[in-house]
C-alpha positions as a Markdown table, in Angstrom:
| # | Residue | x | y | z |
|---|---|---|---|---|
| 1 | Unk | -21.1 | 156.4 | 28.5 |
| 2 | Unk | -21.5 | 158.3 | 24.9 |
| 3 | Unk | -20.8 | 161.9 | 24.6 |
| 4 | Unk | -24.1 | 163.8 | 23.6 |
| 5 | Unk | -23.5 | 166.2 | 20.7 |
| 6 | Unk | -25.7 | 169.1 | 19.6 |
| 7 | Unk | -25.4 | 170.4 | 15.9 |
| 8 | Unk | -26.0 | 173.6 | 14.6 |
| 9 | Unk | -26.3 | 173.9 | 10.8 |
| 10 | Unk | -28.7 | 175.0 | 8.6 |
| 11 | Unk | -27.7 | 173.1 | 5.6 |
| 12 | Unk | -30.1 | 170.0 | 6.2 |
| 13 | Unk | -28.3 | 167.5 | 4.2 |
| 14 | Unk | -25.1 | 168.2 | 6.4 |
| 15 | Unk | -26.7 | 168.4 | 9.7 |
| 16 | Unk | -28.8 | 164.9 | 8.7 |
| 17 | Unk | -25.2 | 163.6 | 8.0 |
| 18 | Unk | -23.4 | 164.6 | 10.9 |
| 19 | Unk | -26.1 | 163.3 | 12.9 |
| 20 | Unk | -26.2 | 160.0 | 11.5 |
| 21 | Unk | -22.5 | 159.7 | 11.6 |
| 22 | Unk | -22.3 | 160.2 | 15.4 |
| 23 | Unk | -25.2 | 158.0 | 16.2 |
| 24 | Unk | -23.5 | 155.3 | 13.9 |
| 25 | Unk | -20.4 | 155.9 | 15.9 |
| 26 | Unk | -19.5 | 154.5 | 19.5 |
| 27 | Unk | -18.9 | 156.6 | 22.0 |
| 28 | Unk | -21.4 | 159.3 | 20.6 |
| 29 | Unk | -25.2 | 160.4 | 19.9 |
| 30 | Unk | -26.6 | 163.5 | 18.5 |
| 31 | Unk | -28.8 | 164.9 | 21.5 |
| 32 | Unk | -30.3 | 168.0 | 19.1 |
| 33 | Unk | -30.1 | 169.3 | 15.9 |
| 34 | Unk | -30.7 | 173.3 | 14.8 |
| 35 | Unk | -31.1 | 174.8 | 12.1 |
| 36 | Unk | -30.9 | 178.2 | 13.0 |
| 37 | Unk | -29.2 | 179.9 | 15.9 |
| 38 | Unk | -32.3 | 181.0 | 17.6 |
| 39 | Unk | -33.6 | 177.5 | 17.8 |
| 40 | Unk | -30.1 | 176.4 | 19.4 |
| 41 | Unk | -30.2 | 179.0 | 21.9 |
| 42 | Unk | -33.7 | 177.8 | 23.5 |
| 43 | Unk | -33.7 | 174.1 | 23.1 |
| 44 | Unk | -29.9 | 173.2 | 23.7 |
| 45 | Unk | -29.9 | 174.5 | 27.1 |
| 46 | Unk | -32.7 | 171.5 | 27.7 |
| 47 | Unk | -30.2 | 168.6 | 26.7 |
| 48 | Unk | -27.3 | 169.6 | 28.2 |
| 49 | Unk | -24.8 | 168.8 | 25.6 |
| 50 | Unk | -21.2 | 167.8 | 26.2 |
| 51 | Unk | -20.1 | 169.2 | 22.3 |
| 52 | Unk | -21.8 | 172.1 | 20.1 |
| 53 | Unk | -20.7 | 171.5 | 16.3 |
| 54 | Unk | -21.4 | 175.2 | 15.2 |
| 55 | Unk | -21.8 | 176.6 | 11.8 |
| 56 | Unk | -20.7 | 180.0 | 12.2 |
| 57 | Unk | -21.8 | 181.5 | 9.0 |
| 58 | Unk | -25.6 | 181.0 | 9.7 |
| 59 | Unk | -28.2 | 183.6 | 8.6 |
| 60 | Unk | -29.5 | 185.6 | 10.9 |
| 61 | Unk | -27.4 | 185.2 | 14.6 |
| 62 | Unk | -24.3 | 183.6 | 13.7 |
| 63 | Unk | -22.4 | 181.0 | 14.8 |
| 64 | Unk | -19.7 | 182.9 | 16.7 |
| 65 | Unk | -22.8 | 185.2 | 18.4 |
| 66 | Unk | -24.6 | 182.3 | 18.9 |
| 67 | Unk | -21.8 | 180.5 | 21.1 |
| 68 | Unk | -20.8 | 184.0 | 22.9 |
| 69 | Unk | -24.8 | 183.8 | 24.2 |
């Protein structure tokens, strides 16, 4: 059983990385990826993640309001 990770970042190249590392990784797989916090807040309530890699300095909502929502 892997753990499903969500990732919320909206610098593309790190987020694209980060996902490739976990699903390269046993024991892990990227469920979703956001980059915004408005997009996390509707889509990773759908998949149910086990872990939320936050960016907290995201424009917008950030990270920290993002996880207190």
């Amino acid at each position: 059983m892997s753990i499903a990770v969500s990732i919320v970042d909206d610098d593309d190249g790190l987020r694209l990385s980060l996902s490739r590392l976990l699903n390269s990784s046993p024991g892990f797989r990227c469920v979703s990826e956001h980059a915004t916090a408005e997009s996390a807040l509707r889509e990773i309530p759908k998949v149910n993640p086990e872990v939320v890699l936050m960016d907290i300095n995201l424009p917008g909502l950030n990270g920290m309001e993002c996880v207190r929502r």
